[in-house]
C-alpha cells in the first residue's frame, strides 16, 4: 500500500541521519507528561506512523465510550490504565542507567498524538471529539504522576502556566486557613479515590497531615479560578486564591485543552500541503473513517465453538447472548423462512464467528428456508448452497470472510422493505426500538432515555454498549471491565464469557 523505499526529498532528513539525533532526543522528552507543544522532528517508518496511531486510537475509543456513558473520571481511569500499560506505557525516568526504553515510550506517545492531530483536525466535530478525549487522557496521566513529577511538570511549563508555588514558611503560617477552606474537597476526593477500600477513613489530624506533607499549593489571582472561588474550595487572601495539588489538574487541563484547540486549527490549515504526499493521505483517511474502526478480531476459538450447532443457535441458551442486530435478523429468518442477500451475509458471517461450522451452517440455512412449504430442498441447493459455502471460503475466490464489525454494518445500504440487515439502533423506528428494549427487560425510564439519547446523537455503538451494560448489570458488578462494543461478535463473546465466569464461581460446568 505504501512506498517502502527510502525517498530523498528536499528539506527532509532521511533515516540514515536519525541515529545521531535520536541519541540526544532525551532533551525533547524531559517529562513523561506533555503539552505536545513542539512538533516532532525525527523520521519514523510508515508502519510506526500507522501502528502507533492505532494504539492511541484504541485508548481514545475507550475514553469516548466511557464519556458518552457519563462515567466519572475515577471509573474511566480504572478502564484506561490497563490499556495505557499495554498500548502506551510511560514509565518515569530512571535515576541512573540507560533510558533508551523511556525515550522509545515517549517518542511513541508524542508521535501518535501528532498523527491523530492530522487525522482528527479536519472537521469541527472530529476536533471536538479529539479535544475532549485527549484532555481526559491528559487528566488521567497527570493523576498517575508522583507528586514530585507533578511539581517538575509545572516548573517545566512555568512560562505557559505562570504558577507561583507558596513557600513552606507561608504554608505553615496559613495552615489552619488552608485546611478550613480546601480540607473538605480534598477529603471528598481522597474518599472517592479510595472507594475500593472499605476501611478507608480520615481523621481531622490525618487530613491535616496529608495537606501538610502531600499537597503543594499555588497562588493565583482569584479571578483566574472563578469556579473554585464560587464553590468555596480555596482559601482567599489579598486577592490571591490558594489552590492545592488535588485541584490543580483542572487548571492544567484547561491550559492543555486551549493549546490543543489552537494547534488543531493550525494543523487543519496546513493539511492541503499534505496532499502532495501520496503515502500519508490514504492512511489518514483510513484512520479517520470511524472512531470505532478498530476491528474486534478473536474468531476461531475452538473452545467457544463446541456447543454451537444448527439446532442450538435458535435456543435461548445461545441466542440470549446475541446483540440486537443478530437477534433481529435471526428472528426474522425464523418467522419468514427467508432472508435477503445482505441479511444472509450479515447473519451468516456472525454465526460463523460464534463457531458455527460449514456443515452445521448448511443444516441451519436449509432447515430455515425449507421448513415452510415455500421452498424445497432442490431449490435451496440450486439457489443458496453455493452462497453458504462461499461465506466459508469454499467457493469462488476462496476468501475466508470475517464477520462484519459495526462500522461495516453501518456503512451498508439501509434495509428496505422486507430486509432486516443493518443496526437496529439506527434502522428501527424509535417506538419499535423502545418496545424491543422492553422485551429485552429494559423497563427503567432513565435507562431507556439514555439509549434514546445515544440513538438521537447517532452514537449507535454507544447505545449498544449501554444496553450490554444494563442487561449484564449483575455480572459486571464490581468488575470494572467496561469495554466498548464495536463488533456483534464481541458482544456475543463477552456475554458468554461473563456467564462462564459466573458458572465457574458457583462451581457449575456450563
Ligand atoms: Fe449490532 Fe453493532 Fe448495532 Fe450493536 S451497534 S446492534 S453490535 S451493529
Short mmCIF file of C-alpha atoms and ligand atoms in Angstrom, two decimals:
data_model
loop_
_atom_site.label_atom_id
_atom_site.label_comp_id
_atom_site.label_asym_id
_atom_site.label_seq_id
_atom_site.Cartn_x
_atom_site.Cartn_y
_atom_site.Cartn_z
CA UNK A 1 0.00 0.00 0.00
CA UNK A 2 2.77 2.40 0.81
CA UNK A 3 6.11 3.03 -0.77
CA UNK A 4 8.67 1.25 1.41
CA UNK A 5 11.82 2.51 -0.26
CA UNK A 6 13.61 5.46 1.25
CA UNK A 7 12.95 8.64 -0.63
CA UNK A 8 15.21 11.68 -0.63
CA UNK A 9 13.16 14.81 -0.51
CA UNK A 10 14.47 18.33 -0.36
CA UNK A 11 14.25 19.79 3.12
CA UNK A 12 13.68 16.45 4.88
CA UNK A 13 16.21 14.44 6.83
CA UNK A 14 16.39 10.77 5.99
CA UNK A 15 16.66 7.60 8.05
CA UNK A 16 20.44 7.43 7.92
CA UNK A 17 20.66 10.77 9.69
CA UNK A 18 18.33 9.87 12.52
CA UNK A 19 20.61 7.92 14.82
CA UNK A 20 22.72 10.88 15.88
CA UNK A 21 19.61 12.90 16.61
CA UNK A 22 17.92 10.05 18.49
CA UNK A 23 20.82 9.80 20.94
CA UNK A 24 20.19 13.33 22.11
CA UNK A 25 16.40 13.16 21.95
CA UNK A 26 16.05 12.77 25.72
CA UNK A 27 16.20 16.53 25.86
CA UNK A 28 12.99 16.66 23.77
CA UNK A 29 11.04 14.47 26.25
CA UNK A 30 12.03 15.83 29.65
CA UNK A 31 8.77 14.74 31.27
CA UNK A 32 6.54 11.73 30.73
CA UNK A 33 3.58 14.08 30.52
CA UNK A 34 3.46 16.68 27.79
CA UNK A 35 1.55 19.61 26.37
CA UNK A 36 2.86 18.44 22.96
CA UNK A 37 3.95 21.97 22.23
CA UNK A 38 6.89 21.14 19.92
CA UNK A 39 6.26 19.25 16.68
CA UNK A 40 8.27 16.03 16.31
CA UNK A 41 11.37 16.28 14.14
CA UNK A 42 12.64 12.74 13.75
CA UNK A 43 11.63 10.44 10.93
CA UNK A 44 9.69 7.29 11.60
CA UNK A 45 8.62 4.46 9.31
CA UNK A 46 5.15 4.29 7.79
CA UNK A 47 4.44 1.18 9.88
CA UNK A 48 5.27 3.08 13.07
CA UNK A 49 3.23 6.04 11.88
CA UNK A 50 0.17 3.82 11.47
CA UNK A 51 0.53 1.28 14.26
CA UNK A 52 1.34 3.91 16.95
CA UNK A 53 -1.70 5.93 15.89
CA UNK A 54 -3.91 2.83 16.05
CA UNK A 55 -2.65 2.02 19.55
CA UNK A 56 -3.51 5.53 20.73
CA UNK A 57 -6.86 5.36 18.98
CA UNK A 58 -7.76 2.21 20.94
CA UNK A 59 -7.35 4.21 24.15
CA UNK A 60 -9.28 7.23 22.87
CA UNK A 61 -12.15 4.98 21.74
CA UNK A 62 -12.49 3.61 25.28
CA UNK A 63 -12.43 7.12 26.72
CA UNK A 64 -15.03 8.26 24.19
CA UNK A 65 -17.27 5.37 25.12
CA UNK A 66 -16.91 6.00 28.88
CA UNK A 67 -17.60 9.73 28.48
CA UNK A 68 -20.66 9.04 26.34
CA UNK A 69 -22.00 6.92 29.21
CA UNK A 70 -21.25 9.70 31.72
CA UNK A 71 -18.70 7.65 33.68
CA UNK A 72 -16.87 9.63 36.38
CA UNK A 73 -13.15 10.19 35.90
CA UNK A 74 -12.31 7.60 38.55
CA UNK A 75 -14.15 4.85 36.63
CA UNK A 76 -12.60 5.95 33.34
CA UNK A 77 -9.17 5.71 34.98
CA UNK A 78 -9.88 2.13 36.04
CA UNK A 79 -10.77 1.20 32.46
CA UNK A 80 -7.98 3.11 30.76
CA UNK A 81 -4.97 2.37 32.99
CA UNK A 82 -4.55 -1.26 31.86
CA UNK A 83 -4.87 -0.12 28.23
CA UNK A 84 -2.22 2.53 28.79
CA UNK A 85 0.13 -0.08 30.21
CA UNK A 86 -0.47 -2.28 27.18
CA UNK A 87 -0.52 0.23 24.32
CA UNK A 88 1.15 3.45 25.51
CA UNK A 89 3.22 2.84 28.63
CA UNK A 90 5.02 5.88 30.04
CA UNK A 91 7.45 4.98 32.78
CA UNK A 92 9.27 7.53 34.97
CA UNK A 93 12.84 8.39 34.07
CA UNK A 94 15.33 6.06 35.73
CA UNK A 95 17.52 7.69 38.37
CA UNK A 96 20.52 6.16 36.62
CA UNK A 97 21.42 3.86 33.75
CA UNK A 98 20.13 3.59 30.21
CA UNK A 99 16.93 5.37 29.30
CA UNK A 100 16.58 4.04 25.74
CA UNK A 101 13.31 2.35 26.64
CA UNK A 102 11.97 5.54 28.21
CA UNK A 103 12.84 7.55 25.12
CA UNK A 104 11.11 4.96 22.90
CA UNK A 105 7.95 5.11 25.03
CA UNK A 106 7.81 8.90 25.00
CA UNK A 107 8.55 9.03 21.31
CA UNK A 108 5.63 6.70 20.57
CA UNK A 109 3.35 8.81 22.77
CA UNK A 110 4.46 12.04 21.12
CA UNK A 111 4.24 10.86 17.53
CA UNK A 112 0.94 9.05 17.94
CA UNK A 113 -0.57 12.25 19.36
CA UNK A 114 0.66 14.26 16.39
CA UNK A 115 -0.54 11.65 13.87
CA UNK A 116 -4.02 11.75 15.35
CA UNK A 117 -3.97 15.55 15.21
CA UNK A 118 -3.65 15.14 11.43
CA UNK A 119 -6.45 12.61 11.42
CA UNK A 120 -8.93 14.49 13.58
CA UNK A 121 -8.32 18.12 12.63
CA UNK A 122 -10.49 18.03 9.50
CA UNK A 123 -13.97 18.83 10.82
CA UNK A 124 -15.35 20.74 13.77
CA UNK A 125 -16.99 17.56 15.10
CA UNK A 126 -13.81 15.48 14.92
CA UNK A 127 -11.79 18.28 16.53
CA UNK A 128 -14.23 18.45 19.45
CA UNK A 129 -14.11 14.70 20.00
CA UNK A 130 -10.35 14.57 19.85
CA UNK A 131 -10.02 17.53 22.21
CA UNK A 132 -12.39 16.02 24.77
CA UNK A 133 -10.75 12.59 24.70
CA UNK A 134 -7.16 13.84 24.73
CA UNK A 135 -7.93 16.21 27.61
CA UNK A 136 -9.38 13.32 29.61
CA UNK A 137 -6.29 11.25 28.80
CA UNK A 138 -4.12 14.15 29.99
CA UNK A 139 -6.00 14.27 33.33
CA UNK A 140 -5.66 10.51 33.84
CA UNK A 141 -1.95 10.68 33.17
CA UNK A 142 -1.43 13.70 35.41
CA UNK A 143 -3.09 11.82 38.25
CA UNK A 144 -0.70 8.91 37.64
CA UNK A 145 2.37 11.13 38.22
CA UNK A 146 4.22 11.17 41.53
CA UNK A 147 3.79 14.47 43.48
CA UNK A 148 7.44 15.28 42.69
CA UNK A 149 6.83 14.75 38.97
CA UNK A 150 3.72 16.95 39.11
CA UNK A 151 5.85 19.76 40.54
CA UNK A 152 8.51 19.22 37.89
CA UNK A 153 5.90 19.27 35.17
CA UNK A 154 4.50 22.61 36.37
CA UNK A 155 8.04 24.02 36.52
CA UNK A 156 8.75 22.75 33.00
CA UNK A 157 5.81 24.71 31.65
CA UNK A 158 6.16 27.65 34.01
CA UNK A 159 6.19 30.10 31.07
CA UNK A 160 2.74 28.93 29.99
CA UNK A 161 1.25 28.39 33.43
CA UNK A 162 2.78 31.31 35.37
CA UNK A 163 2.13 29.48 38.61
CA UNK A 164 3.64 30.71 41.84
CA UNK A 165 4.22 27.98 44.46
CA UNK A 166 3.99 29.17 48.04
CA UNK A 167 6.98 28.64 50.32
CA UNK A 168 6.95 26.17 53.19
CA UNK A 169 7.01 29.06 55.67
CA UNK A 170 3.93 30.67 54.15
CA UNK A 171 2.17 27.29 54.09
CA UNK A 172 2.81 26.74 57.80
CA UNK A 173 1.74 30.27 58.61
CA UNK A 174 -1.69 29.88 56.96
CA UNK A 175 -2.14 26.12 57.53
CA UNK A 176 -5.37 26.50 59.54
CA UNK A 177 -6.99 28.57 56.79
CA UNK A 178 -5.85 26.15 54.07
CA UNK A 179 -7.29 23.18 55.96
CA UNK A 180 -10.56 25.00 56.64
CA UNK A 181 -11.02 26.11 53.01
CA UNK A 182 -9.74 23.13 50.99
CA UNK A 183 -9.90 20.30 53.57
CA UNK A 184 -13.49 19.21 52.75
CA UNK A 185 -12.92 18.94 49.00
CA UNK A 186 -9.59 17.12 49.49
CA UNK A 187 -11.31 14.70 51.90
CA UNK A 188 -14.07 14.03 49.32
CA UNK A 189 -11.59 13.40 46.51
CA UNK A 190 -9.48 11.08 48.66
CA UNK A 191 -12.60 9.15 49.69
CA UNK A 192 -13.60 8.69 46.03
CA UNK A 193 -10.07 7.59 45.17
CA UNK A 194 -10.12 5.02 47.95
CA UNK A 195 -13.71 3.91 47.47
CA UNK A 196 -12.50 0.33 46.89
CA UNK A 197 -11.08 0.24 50.44
CA UNK A 198 -13.95 -0.38 52.87
CA UNK A 199 -11.72 0.55 55.83
CA UNK A 200 -10.67 3.92 54.46
CA UNK A 201 -11.41 6.87 56.71
CA UNK A 202 -9.54 10.03 57.57
CA UNK A 203 -9.45 11.75 60.95
CA UNK A 204 -9.09 15.54 61.06
CA UNK A 205 -5.48 15.15 62.14
CA UNK A 206 -4.70 12.72 59.29
CA UNK A 207 -6.29 15.16 56.81
CA UNK A 208 -4.15 17.97 58.22
CA UNK A 209 -1.01 15.84 57.91
CA UNK A 210 -1.93 14.97 54.34
CA UNK A 211 -2.29 18.66 53.47
CA UNK A 212 0.89 19.50 55.32
CA UNK A 213 3.07 16.89 53.57
CA UNK A 214 1.38 15.89 50.29
CA UNK A 215 -0.33 19.00 48.94
CA UNK A 216 1.71 21.70 47.17
CA UNK A 217 -0.21 24.98 46.99
CA UNK A 218 -0.01 27.56 44.24
CA UNK A 219 -1.44 31.04 44.46
CA UNK A 220 -3.18 32.72 41.55
CA UNK A 221 -5.14 35.96 41.16
CA UNK A 222 -8.60 34.89 42.33
CA UNK A 223 -10.31 36.00 39.08
CA UNK A 224 -8.44 33.23 37.22
CA UNK A 225 -10.30 30.50 39.11
CA UNK A 226 -13.90 31.74 39.40
CA UNK A 227 -15.30 28.20 39.66
CA UNK A 228 -13.17 27.26 42.65
CA UNK A 229 -13.94 30.58 44.32
CA UNK A 230 -17.69 30.26 43.82
CA UNK A 231 -17.61 26.68 45.18
CA UNK A 232 -15.63 27.97 48.22
CA UNK A 233 -12.99 25.29 47.74
CA UNK A 234 -9.94 27.56 48.06
CA UNK A 235 -8.52 29.97 50.61
CA UNK A 236 -8.52 33.64 49.51
CA UNK A 237 -6.07 36.25 50.78
CA UNK A 238 -5.00 39.65 49.44
CA UNK A 239 -6.54 38.97 46.02
CA UNK A 240 -4.98 35.52 45.64
CA UNK A 241 -6.60 32.07 45.65
CA UNK A 242 -4.54 29.23 47.20
CA UNK A 243 -5.02 26.04 45.19
CA UNK A 244 -3.91 22.57 46.42
CA UNK A 245 -2.37 19.94 44.08
CA UNK A 246 -5.59 17.95 44.16
CA UNK A 247 -7.40 20.75 42.33
CA UNK A 248 -4.55 21.79 40.04
CA UNK A 249 -5.29 19.10 37.45
CA UNK A 250 -8.40 21.00 36.37
CA UNK A 251 -6.40 24.18 35.78
CA UNK A 252 -3.80 22.24 33.81
CA UNK A 253 -6.41 20.52 31.69
CA UNK A 254 -7.91 23.89 30.73
CA UNK A 255 -4.48 25.06 29.53
CA UNK A 256 -3.90 21.74 27.73
CA UNK A 257 -7.29 21.98 26.03
CA UNK A 258 -6.79 25.61 24.93
CA UNK A 259 -3.34 24.89 23.47
CA UNK A 260 -4.57 21.77 21.67
CA UNK A 261 -7.61 23.55 20.29
CA UNK A 262 -5.42 26.25 18.71
CA UNK A 263 -2.97 23.62 17.43
CA UNK A 264 -5.75 21.61 15.77
CA UNK A 265 -6.89 24.66 13.83
CA UNK A 266 -3.34 25.35 12.71
CA UNK A 267 -2.96 21.71 11.63
CA UNK A 268 -6.21 21.92 9.67
CA UNK A 269 -4.91 24.96 7.80
CA UNK A 270 -1.70 23.09 6.95
CA UNK A 271 -3.48 19.96 5.68
CA UNK A 272 -3.58 20.96 1.98
CA UNK A 273 0.22 20.78 1.91
CA UNK A 274 -0.01 17.12 2.93
CA UNK A 275 -1.88 16.33 -0.26
CA UNK A 276 1.46 16.35 -2.02
CA UNK A 277 2.32 13.19 -0.09
CA UNK A 278 0.67 10.20 -1.72
CA UNK A 279 1.70 7.86 1.11
CA UNK A 280 0.08 9.59 4.06
CA UNK A 281 -3.32 10.62 2.77
CA UNK A 282 -4.85 7.14 2.27
CA UNK A 283 -3.57 6.20 5.70
CA UNK A 284 -5.05 9.28 7.39
CA UNK A 285 -8.36 8.79 5.59
CA UNK A 286 -8.47 5.22 6.75
CA UNK A 287 -7.82 6.20 10.37
CA UNK A 288 -10.42 8.97 10.39
CA UNK A 289 -13.13 6.82 8.78
CA UNK A 290 -14.56 5.97 12.12
CA UNK A 291 -13.62 6.32 15.77
CA UNK A 292 -14.75 2.71 16.09
CA UNK A 293 -12.77 1.41 13.15
CA UNK A 294 -10.55 -0.86 15.19
CA UNK A 295 -11.79 -4.34 14.48
CA UNK A 296 -12.54 -6.96 17.07
CA UNK A 297 -10.58 -9.92 15.86
CA UNK A 298 -10.68 -13.01 18.02
CA UNK A 299 -12.53 -15.50 15.87
CA UNK A 300 -11.81 -19.18 15.66
CA UNK A 301 -11.51 -20.01 19.35
CA UNK A 302 -12.33 -23.75 19.36
CA UNK A 303 -13.47 -23.66 22.99
CA UNK A 304 -16.33 -21.35 22.20
CA UNK A 305 -17.50 -23.40 19.19
CA UNK A 306 -18.12 -26.68 20.99
CA UNK A 307 -21.85 -26.22 21.56
CA UNK A 308 -22.74 -24.09 18.55
CA UNK A 309 -24.83 -26.22 16.19
CA UNK A 310 -27.65 -25.77 13.66
CA UNK A 311 -30.23 -26.53 16.33
CA UNK A 312 -28.59 -24.78 19.32
CA UNK A 313 -28.27 -21.32 17.75
CA UNK A 314 -32.02 -20.75 17.93
CA UNK A 315 -32.27 -21.83 21.59
CA UNK A 316 -32.49 -19.14 24.27
CA UNK A 317 -29.29 -20.51 25.89
CA UNK A 318 -27.32 -19.30 22.88
CA UNK A 319 -29.45 -16.55 21.34
CA UNK A 320 -29.74 -14.65 24.64
CA UNK A 321 -26.10 -13.64 24.06
CA UNK A 322 -26.84 -12.06 20.65
CA UNK A 323 -26.67 -8.30 20.13
CA UNK A 324 -29.82 -6.72 18.80
CA UNK A 325 -28.72 -6.82 15.14
CA UNK A 326 -28.17 -10.59 15.23
CA UNK A 327 -31.36 -11.44 17.14
CA UNK A 328 -33.38 -9.16 14.85
CA UNK A 329 -32.02 -10.99 11.79
CA UNK A 330 -32.42 -14.47 13.23
CA UNK A 331 -35.97 -13.83 14.48
CA UNK A 332 -36.93 -12.52 11.04
CA UNK A 333 -35.41 -15.58 9.37
CA UNK A 334 -37.26 -17.94 11.71
CA UNK A 335 -40.55 -16.07 11.19
CA UNK A 336 -40.32 -15.66 7.39
CA UNK A 337 -38.24 -18.72 6.39
CA UNK A 338 -36.23 -16.35 4.23
CA UNK A 339 -33.64 -13.56 4.35
CA UNK A 340 -32.45 -11.34 1.53
CA UNK A 341 -28.80 -11.15 0.43
CA UNK A 342 -27.39 -8.55 2.88
CA UNK A 343 -29.22 -10.17 5.79
CA UNK A 344 -27.88 -13.63 4.85
CA UNK A 345 -24.36 -12.24 4.66
CA UNK A 346 -24.56 -10.37 7.97
CA UNK A 347 -26.15 -13.22 9.94
CA UNK A 348 -24.17 -15.95 8.16
CA UNK A 349 -20.84 -14.34 8.99
CA UNK A 350 -21.91 -13.59 12.57
CA UNK A 351 -22.84 -17.28 13.06
CA UNK A 352 -19.54 -18.33 11.51
CA UNK A 353 -17.80 -16.02 14.00
CA UNK A 354 -19.52 -17.56 17.02
CA UNK A 355 -18.37 -21.02 15.91
CA UNK A 356 -20.99 -22.50 13.55
CA UNK A 357 -19.02 -24.71 11.14
CA UNK A 358 -19.89 -25.05 7.46
CA UNK A 359 -21.75 -28.37 7.81
CA UNK A 360 -23.89 -27.06 10.64
CA UNK A 361 -24.41 -23.81 8.73
CA UNK A 362 -25.72 -25.77 5.74
CA UNK A 363 -28.12 -27.66 8.02
CA UNK A 364 -29.24 -24.41 9.66
CA UNK A 365 -29.92 -22.47 6.47
CA UNK A 366 -31.52 -25.38 4.59
CA UNK A 367 -33.83 -26.14 7.51
CA UNK A 368 -34.85 -22.50 7.95
CA UNK A 369 -35.50 -21.97 4.21
CA UNK A 370 -37.42 -25.22 3.66
CA UNK A 371 -39.35 -25.54 6.94
CA UNK A 372 -42.40 -23.84 5.42
CA UNK A 373 -43.74 -25.10 2.14
CA UNK A 374 -42.32 -22.06 0.29
CA UNK A 375 -39.15 -23.84 -0.87
CA UNK A 376 -37.99 -27.43 -1.31
CA UNK A 377 -34.52 -28.84 -0.83
CA UNK A 378 -33.71 -28.94 -4.54
CA UNK A 379 -34.40 -25.24 -4.93
CA UNK A 380 -32.34 -24.47 -1.81
CA UNK A 381 -29.38 -26.44 -3.16
CA UNK A 382 -29.63 -24.68 -6.52
CA UNK A 383 -30.04 -21.16 -5.21
CA UNK A 384 -28.35 -20.93 -1.79
CA UNK A 385 -25.89 -23.79 -1.19
CA UNK A 386 -23.13 -22.03 -3.14
CA UNK A 387 -23.73 -18.86 -1.14
CA UNK A 388 -23.28 -20.64 2.24
CA UNK A 389 -20.09 -22.40 1.07
CA UNK A 390 -18.81 -19.11 -0.37
CA UNK A 391 -19.16 -17.47 3.07
CA UNK A 392 -16.77 -20.11 4.43
CA UNK A 393 -14.24 -19.58 1.62
CA UNK A 394 -15.03 -22.90 -0.09
CA UNK A 395 -16.19 -21.46 -3.43
CA UNK A 396 -15.22 -18.70 -5.84
CA UNK A 397 -12.18 -16.68 -4.76
CA UNK A 398 -11.92 -18.88 -1.60
CA UNK A 399 -11.64 -15.90 0.69
CA UNK A 400 -12.03 -16.57 4.38
CA UNK A 401 -14.54 -13.78 5.06
CA UNK A 402 -14.64 -12.27 8.54
CA UNK A 403 -17.81 -11.33 10.41
CA UNK A 404 -18.81 -7.72 9.85
CA UNK A 405 -17.96 -5.21 12.54
CA UNK A 406 -20.39 -2.42 13.48
CA UNK A 407 -18.61 0.11 11.24
CA UNK A 408 -19.04 -2.19 8.22
CA UNK A 409 -22.68 -2.86 9.08
CA UNK A 410 -23.34 0.87 9.38
CA UNK A 411 -21.70 1.53 6.02
CA UNK A 412 -24.02 -0.90 4.15
CA UNK A 413 -27.17 0.49 2.48
CA UNK A 414 -30.04 0.84 4.94
CA UNK A 415 -32.56 -2.03 4.86
CA UNK A 416 -35.54 -1.57 2.53
CA UNK A 417 -38.99 -3.09 2.98
CA UNK A 418 -38.63 -6.84 3.62
CA UNK A 419 -34.93 -6.52 4.61
CA UNK A 420 -33.58 -6.91 8.16
CA UNK A 421 -29.83 -6.32 7.96
CA UNK A 422 -28.14 -3.23 9.44
CA UNK A 423 -28.07 -1.93 13.00
CA UNK A 424 -31.49 -1.80 14.71
CA UNK A 425 -30.39 1.18 16.83
CA UNK A 426 -30.13 3.13 13.58
CA UNK A 427 -32.79 1.41 11.47
CA UNK A 428 -35.77 0.59 13.69
CA UNK A 429 -38.42 3.27 14.19
CA UNK A 430 -37.95 4.68 17.70
CA UNK A 431 -41.24 3.32 19.04
CA UNK A 432 -40.45 -0.19 17.85
CA UNK A 433 -36.95 0.08 19.28
CA UNK A 434 -38.32 1.05 22.71
CA UNK A 435 -40.78 -1.90 22.54
CA UNK A 436 -37.91 -4.23 21.66
CA UNK A 437 -35.84 -2.89 24.57
CA UNK A 438 -38.82 -3.61 26.83
CA UNK A 439 -38.87 -7.22 25.57
CA UNK A 440 -35.18 -7.44 26.47
CA UNK A 441 -36.11 -6.50 30.03
CA UNK A 442 -35.10 -2.83 29.88
CA UNK A 443 -38.01 -1.08 31.62
CA UNK A 444 -36.35 1.67 33.63
CA UNK A 445 -37.27 5.02 32.07
CA UNK A 446 -33.87 6.51 32.92
CA UNK A 447 -32.14 3.66 31.06
CA UNK A 448 -34.47 3.98 28.07
CA UNK A 449 -33.93 7.76 27.91
CA UNK A 450 -30.15 7.24 27.90
CA UNK A 451 -30.36 4.77 24.99
CA UNK A 452 -32.73 7.01 23.02
CA UNK A 453 -30.39 9.94 23.60
CA UNK A 454 -27.45 7.96 22.17
CA UNK A 455 -29.57 6.97 19.16
CA UNK A 456 -30.60 10.59 18.57
CA UNK A 457 -26.92 11.55 18.59
CA UNK A 458 -26.21 8.75 16.04
CA UNK A 459 -23.99 7.04 18.64
CA UNK A 460 -25.31 3.56 17.82
CA UNK A 461 -22.41 1.57 19.25
CA UNK A 462 -22.63 3.61 22.45
CA UNK A 463 -26.35 2.72 22.67
CA UNK A 464 -25.47 -0.93 22.14
CA UNK A 465 -22.75 -0.79 24.80
CA UNK A 466 -25.20 0.81 27.21
CA UNK A 467 -27.71 -2.00 26.52
CA UNK A 468 -24.98 -4.57 27.14
CA UNK A 469 -24.15 -2.98 30.48
CA UNK A 470 -27.79 -2.77 31.54
CA UNK A 471 -28.60 -6.36 30.57
CA UNK A 472 -25.42 -7.67 32.24
CA UNK A 473 -25.51 -5.37 35.23
CA UNK A 474 -25.34 -8.12 37.83
CA UNK A 475 -22.47 -9.98 36.17
CA UNK A 476 -20.50 -6.77 35.70
CA UNK A 477 -20.96 -5.61 39.27
CA UNK A 478 -17.66 -4.75 40.93
CA UNK A 479 -15.70 -5.82 37.86
CA UNK A 480 -14.95 -2.50 36.16
CA UNK A 481 -14.49 -4.39 32.91
CA UNK A 482 -16.01 -1.72 30.71
CA UNK A 483 -15.43 -2.11 27.05
CA UNK A 484 -16.90 -0.52 24.01
CA UNK A 485 -18.99 -2.74 21.74
CA UNK A 486 -17.82 -2.19 18.18
CA UNK A 487 -18.49 -5.69 16.87
CA UNK A 488 -21.53 -8.01 17.17
CA UNK A 489 -19.25 -10.96 17.89
CA UNK A 490 -17.53 -9.04 20.67
CA UNK A 491 -20.97 -8.57 22.26
CA UNK A 492 -21.66 -12.30 21.98
CA UNK A 493 -18.25 -13.45 23.23
CA UNK A 494 -18.25 -11.06 26.21
CA UNK A 495 -21.77 -12.07 27.16
CA UNK A 496 -20.90 -15.77 27.11
CA UNK A 497 -17.63 -15.18 28.92
CA UNK A 498 -19.43 -13.38 31.74
CA UNK A 499 -21.85 -16.29 32.03
CA UNK A 500 -18.96 -18.76 32.11
CA UNK A 501 -17.21 -16.75 34.82
CA UNK A 502 -20.40 -16.83 36.88
CA UNK A 503 -20.73 -20.56 36.37
CA UNK A 504 -17.12 -21.13 37.43
CA UNK A 505 -17.69 -19.00 40.51
CA UNK A 506 -20.56 -21.25 41.66
CA UNK A 507 -18.78 -24.41 40.51
CA UNK A 508 -21.30 -25.29 37.79
CA UNK A 509 -19.86 -26.50 34.49
CA UNK A 510 -21.52 -24.86 31.52
FE1 LIG B 1 -25.08 -4.84 16.14
FE2 LIG B 1 -23.09 -3.12 16.37
FE3 LIG B 1 -25.59 -2.25 16.07
FE4 LIG B 1 -24.83 -3.41 18.35
S1 LIG B 1 -24.08 -1.48 17.49
S2 LIG B 1 -26.71 -3.80 17.24
S3 LIG B 1 -23.42 -4.94 17.63
S4 LIG B 1 -24.40 -3.39 14.59
#
